[in-house]
C-alpha atoms as one frame of an Amber mdcrd trajectory, in Angstrom:
protein
  42.787 -29.136 130.261  44.169 -32.551 131.189  45.724 -32.821 134.659  49.412
 -33.612 135.054  48.492 -36.872 136.785  46.337 -37.970 133.836  49.111 -37.035
 131.391  51.603 -39.185 133.335  49.110 -42.061 133.487  48.552 -41.827 129.737
  52.307 -41.799 129.099  52.696 -44.929 131.232  49.852 -46.779 129.460  51.172
 -45.769 126.043  54.721 -46.799 126.936  53.472 -50.176 128.217  51.690 -50.805
 124.900  54.785 -49.798 122.901  57.112 -51.996 124.999  54.831 -55.015 124.486
  54.771 -54.304 120.747  58.558 -53.920 120.507  59.171 -57.014 122.643  56.889
 -59.085 120.446  58.554 -57.845 117.225  62.042 -58.579 118.546  61.052 -61.897
 120.083  59.484 -63.353 116.937  62.603 -62.420 114.967  64.975 -64.028 117.465
  66.288 -67.576 117.095  64.322 -68.708 120.166  61.093 -68.143 118.253  62.354
 -69.431 114.899  63.842 -72.450 116.641  60.464 -73.584 117.854  59.956 -72.006
 121.287  56.664 -70.304 120.483  54.304 -69.358 123.332  50.806 -68.888 121.795
  50.577 -65.457 123.453  53.042 -63.956 120.993  51.299 -65.371 117.940  47.637
 -64.877 118.791  46.994 -62.774 121.873  49.657 -60.048 122.051  47.375 -57.539
 120.292  44.702 -57.703 123.040  46.688 -55.871 125.789  48.147 -53.463 123.221
  44.810 -52.389 121.749  43.233 -52.274 125.217  45.951 -49.961 126.543  45.795
 -47.659 123.501  42.002 -47.426 123.529  42.205 -46.574 127.241  44.616 -43.720
 126.436  42.285 -42.408 123.723  39.196 -42.603 125.965  40.986 -40.925 128.891
  42.265 -38.146 126.660  38.923 -36.859 125.287  40.536 -34.024 123.372  39.698
 -34.997 119.810  37.688 -32.164 118.290  38.632 -32.507 114.621  36.113 -35.213
 113.803  36.373 -34.765 110.031  40.122 -35.447 110.015  39.660 -38.577 112.131
  36.875 -39.843 109.825  39.027 -39.331 106.711  42.064 -41.089 108.188  39.940
 -43.923 109.566  38.177 -44.419 106.220  41.487 -44.640 104.346  42.852 -47.174
 106.811  39.605 -49.183 106.644  39.614 -49.358 102.841  43.245 -50.416 102.853
  42.660 -53.044 105.516  39.767 -54.613 103.636  41.768 -55.162 100.447  45.367
 -55.544 101.635  45.163 -57.850 104.643  47.531 -57.506 107.601  44.474 -56.215
 109.476  45.837 -56.540 112.978  49.151 -54.793 112.369  47.660 -51.801 110.562
  44.950 -51.322 113.164  47.584 -51.212 115.896  49.776 -48.767 113.953  46.730
 -46.522 113.450  45.885 -46.716 117.160  49.476 -45.898 118.136  49.390 -42.806
 115.891  46.026 -41.529 117.146  46.762 -42.260 120.823  50.117 -40.433 120.685
  48.609 -36.951 120.338  49.267 -35.801 123.913  51.993 -38.275 124.847  55.496
 -37.164 125.834  57.179 -39.075 123.003  60.655 -37.831 123.894  60.463 -39.718
 127.190  58.669 -42.695 125.608  61.287 -43.058 122.844  64.135 -42.775 125.354
  62.768 -45.615 127.510  61.901 -47.684 124.419  65.472 -47.277 123.115  66.911
 -48.380 126.477  64.607 -51.413 126.460  65.731 -52.347 122.938  69.394 -52.053
 123.952  68.811 -54.334 126.962  66.849 -56.978 125.050  69.157 -57.084 122.016
  72.221 -57.266 124.276  70.627 -60.206 126.113  69.979 -62.079 122.842  73.507
 -61.381 121.542  75.045 -62.680 124.783  72.963 -65.865 124.517  74.144 -66.270
 120.929  77.804 -65.777 121.908  77.613 -68.496 124.581  76.091 -70.917 122.067
  72.499 -70.972 123.323  71.152 -71.007 119.766  73.609 -73.471 118.212  70.970
 -76.223 117.985  68.783 -73.960 115.813  71.381 -73.251 113.118  69.776 -75.727
 110.720  66.705 -73.460 110.517  68.695 -70.692 108.858  69.892 -70.330 105.307
  73.447 -69.457 104.349  73.679 -65.681 103.937  77.427 -65.284 103.450  78.103
 -62.529 100.926  80.353 -62.893  97.873  82.583 -59.843  97.417  85.644 -58.926
  95.363  87.763 -60.086  98.305  86.015 -63.461  98.441  83.226 -64.809 100.645
  82.399 -62.618 103.656  80.763 -64.343 106.633  77.691 -62.654 108.125  76.611
 -63.264 111.716  72.957 -63.505 112.789  73.754 -62.338 116.359  70.895 -64.458
 117.688  68.237 -63.167 115.280  66.682 -64.507 112.080  68.756 -62.400 109.663
  72.066 -60.477 109.812  70.431 -57.093 109.072  68.127 -57.293 112.107  70.516
 -55.937 114.754  71.959 -53.150 112.528  68.407 -52.024 111.692  67.517 -52.041
 115.387  70.692 -50.119 116.180  69.764 -47.459 113.622  66.329 -47.170 115.220
  67.940 -46.820 118.665  70.326 -44.108 117.447  67.488 -42.121 115.844  65.219
 -42.435 118.909  68.028 -41.345 121.249  68.841 -38.424 118.954  65.175 -37.375
 119.004  64.881 -37.714 122.781  68.173 -35.946 123.568  68.165 -33.352 120.783
  67.553 -30.465 123.188  70.420 -31.562 125.463  74.029 -30.516 125.030  76.109
 -32.607 122.643  77.984 -35.558 124.125  81.192 -36.493 122.301  81.704 -39.720
 124.275  78.224 -40.940 123.334  78.935 -40.120 119.676  82.244 -42.038 119.728
  80.591 -45.029 121.415  77.827 -45.090 118.791  80.388 -44.936 115.960  82.389
 -47.820 117.476  79.269 -50.000 117.877  78.222 -49.147 114.332  81.615 -50.254
 112.983  81.602 -53.498 114.996  78.127 -54.367 113.721  79.266 -53.670 110.173
  82.251 -56.010 110.513  80.241 -58.928 111.936  77.093 -58.570 109.789  78.498
 -56.930 106.626  75.445 -54.667 106.424  76.892 -51.878 104.344  74.024 -49.463
 103.622  72.945 -49.136 107.251  76.562 -48.706 108.369  77.073 -45.703 106.072
  73.658 -44.223 106.851  74.196 -44.390 110.620  77.704 -42.963 110.327  76.423
 -40.135 108.102  73.597 -39.368 110.499  75.776 -39.307 113.629  78.489 -37.108
 112.102  76.091 -34.562 110.575  73.864 -34.463 113.684  76.941 -33.735 115.821
  77.999 -30.954 113.425  74.490 -29.456 113.605  74.640 -29.421 117.400  78.216
 -28.078 117.389  77.308 -25.154 115.107  74.230 -24.312 117.176  76.041 -24.428
 120.527  79.288 -22.715 119.527  78.119 -20.280 116.833  74.523 -19.808 118.034
  73.353 -20.539 114.494  70.577 -22.932 113.488  71.194 -24.569 110.106  67.413
 -24.585 109.521  67.730 -20.815 108.976  69.584 -21.478 105.735  67.227 -21.311
 102.734  69.165 -23.931 100.759  69.113 -26.376 103.703  65.365 -25.864 104.196
  64.662 -26.328 100.493  66.771 -29.483 100.223  65.123 -30.964 103.326  61.596
 -30.307 102.052  62.227 -31.762  98.582  64.258 -34.735  99.869  61.264 -37.047
 100.319  59.717 -36.277  96.879  63.160 -36.926  95.358  63.527 -40.240  97.206
  60.054 -41.269  96.054  60.566 -40.139  92.459  63.912 -41.893  92.048  62.574
 -45.097  93.645  59.470 -45.144  91.432  61.490 -44.457  88.290  64.068 -47.177
  88.958  61.392 -49.711  89.889  59.346 -49.157  86.737  62.118 -48.503  84.237
  64.653 -51.114  85.356  66.208 -52.848  82.371  68.948 -55.446  82.776  70.224
 -54.520  79.296  71.091 -50.997  80.432  74.619 -51.155  81.793  74.354 -48.536
  84.551  71.088 -50.029  85.807  72.617 -53.487  85.791  75.572 -52.218  87.832
  73.332 -50.355  90.278  71.176 -53.462  90.688  74.291 -55.476  91.560  75.378
 -52.890  94.147  71.872 -52.927  95.653  71.817 -56.751  95.918  69.203 -57.261
  93.140  66.723 -54.827  94.706  65.850 -53.167  91.376  65.221 -56.468  89.624
  63.083 -57.815  92.475  61.021 -54.608  92.563  60.435 -54.759  88.825  59.463
 -58.448  89.066  56.998 -57.700  91.878  55.366 -54.916  89.853  54.957 -57.278
  86.903  53.552 -60.099  89.048  51.245 -58.241  91.457  50.538 -54.958  89.679
  49.669 -51.606  91.255  46.320 -51.048  92.990  44.694 -48.111  94.733  44.161
 -50.070  97.957  46.763 -52.796  97.726  46.835 -56.479  96.997  46.534 -59.377
  99.461  49.412 -61.848  99.078  52.451 -63.204 100.902  56.017 -62.393  99.926
  58.111 -65.400  98.926  60.948 -65.186 101.460  61.400 -68.062 103.941  62.744
 -71.088 102.108  63.107 -69.223  98.801  66.260 -67.196  99.462  68.950 -67.908
  96.904  66.434 -69.319  94.385  64.775 -67.799  91.323  61.400 -67.919  93.113
  62.473 -65.557  95.912  60.487 -62.315  95.787  60.519 -59.476  98.269  60.671
 -55.699  97.785  63.062 -53.901 100.145  62.221 -50.366  98.991  59.605 -49.082
 101.453  57.872 -46.902  98.873  57.328 -49.775  96.454  56.618 -52.238  99.257
  53.768 -50.034 100.498  52.381 -49.436  96.980  52.320 -53.130  96.074  51.207
 -54.418  99.465  48.913 -51.637 100.708  48.199 -49.483  97.660  48.757 -46.002
  96.262  46.385 -44.343  98.743  48.327 -45.652 101.735  51.632 -44.401 100.312
  50.117 -40.961  99.659  48.831 -40.846 103.249  52.230 -41.817 104.685  54.009
 -39.292 102.439  51.635 -36.519 103.507  52.198 -37.316 107.190  55.976 -37.236
 106.829  55.900 -34.057 104.723  53.812 -32.404 107.458  56.414 -33.476 110.022
  59.226 -32.171 107.813  57.634 -28.766 107.261  56.708 -28.480 110.947  60.255
 -29.338 112.108  61.712 -26.729 109.747  59.183 -24.112 110.873  60.126 -24.826
 114.516  63.846 -24.757 113.611  64.223 -28.286 114.980  67.321 -29.074 112.898
  68.116 -32.478 114.448  64.581 -33.783 113.884  64.692 -32.441 110.331  67.898
 -34.408 109.776  66.317 -37.524 111.334  63.460 -37.301 108.819  65.892 -36.850
 105.911  67.759 -40.017 106.949  64.516 -41.979 107.462  63.471 -41.105 103.905
  66.863 -42.145 102.538  66.860 -45.406 104.510  63.392 -46.192 103.167  64.763
 -46.341  99.617  66.521 -49.629 100.389  64.778 -51.015 103.477  61.101 -51.905
 104.046  60.593 -50.532 107.567  58.786 -47.249 106.864  55.484 -48.612 108.222
  57.130 -50.303 111.221  56.971 -48.272 114.426  59.776 -50.411 115.838  62.278
 -49.178 113.254  60.789 -45.828 112.212  58.530 -44.647 115.043  58.490 -40.955
 114.122  55.167 -41.150 112.309  53.732 -41.419 115.840  54.373 -37.693 116.261
  52.217 -36.805 113.244  48.760 -36.655 114.803  49.911 -34.415 117.642  51.616
 -32.057 115.172  48.494 -31.860 112.985  46.230 -31.201 115.970  48.480 -28.492
 117.437  48.786 -26.757 114.057  45.008 -26.730 113.714  44.695 -25.269 117.220
  47.327 -22.651 116.353  45.426 -21.800 113.162  42.185 -21.440 115.133  43.922
 -19.075 117.590  45.231 -16.921 114.727  41.795 -16.773 113.081  40.222 -15.844
 116.430  42.757 -13.058 116.973  42.205 -11.683 113.460  38.431 -11.694 113.956
  38.756  -9.903 117.312  41.112  -7.306 115.791  38.642  -6.654 112.939  35.746
  -6.329 115.420  37.711  -3.840 117.543  38.606  -1.798 114.435  34.925  -1.665
 113.411  33.896  -0.635 116.917  36.408   2.253 116.856  35.088   3.386 113.480
  31.510   3.375 114.775  32.542   5.432 117.792
């Protein structure tokens, strides 16, 4: 057994690594970084303290007994890294997942969410007082044409208008995960809905606005039913079935639309327009880069290409992972999230089940499924797998002991 002191030390080391990672991701997407203020630490050396802290957690833990599982996962990551590039980022994601086995992620996510709120608020305040005005020339016009005319979209101090809404969604989901066993808080819900609406009005980020609103309302209803009626919605067979098949449906629909998109088909053309050309760009990327088992090393054409015919980026996480990292990586990620989904349903953890459903939906139109800043819940996977294996071993041991006792009675 690991002592309480060692557990707390591991939590602190893990949290420190995650905070550094989040800070770096938010910093390099802020207008300070894009505007030219670029300390070399954030470009070249940030991964050294992160990997050092995570390896320390793993070495201090010493509870990894399922060697075969670790070898399989490591081999898949290694093969993907060798052919798909982005070596540093994937290694760190893998280390975060493995090191999180015995970490109190509820506490870690809560502190990480508070840190994100503080940092983003600081950047927004700087933007409001004009601290980034001299860097405006670095950014392309992203105003959106609608039926009501041109709608202005604010950057809020970051490199793109969707950055803060995406971060806000991550914060909401992390807080919901961390506080899901607490009593519901109507004031917190109202505050989140107000912030969500304000962000929608200033950034015109529609999909995230509706997804966050849907999540907050349904999560509150789930808590309300549980606390007032003493009923867990995960007991409902239809709810459990829909939750389990949600991710395969998301994946199937995304794959079908990406492969079969045809601008001559009227409903596809209309859907592509609603989704801001996402279907067309996905289809173009498939044609240009193809589909590989272990990915393809290339750079998306984004900076400097937006608004031109040469722009190419895939927002759908499922297709982004397939094209960039390969089929094997997508299968691995899908398996991890399906394990989390089934485990949350088995434990009757309705709020976490709903979080996973929303993450899968969000991944259809946004590319953050592999980012632990925006969708950190894959970090819980290794701990869930390990505990289920331990539970299975206990059950097998009990069955064997029962059989031995039965045989002993017969012999007597």
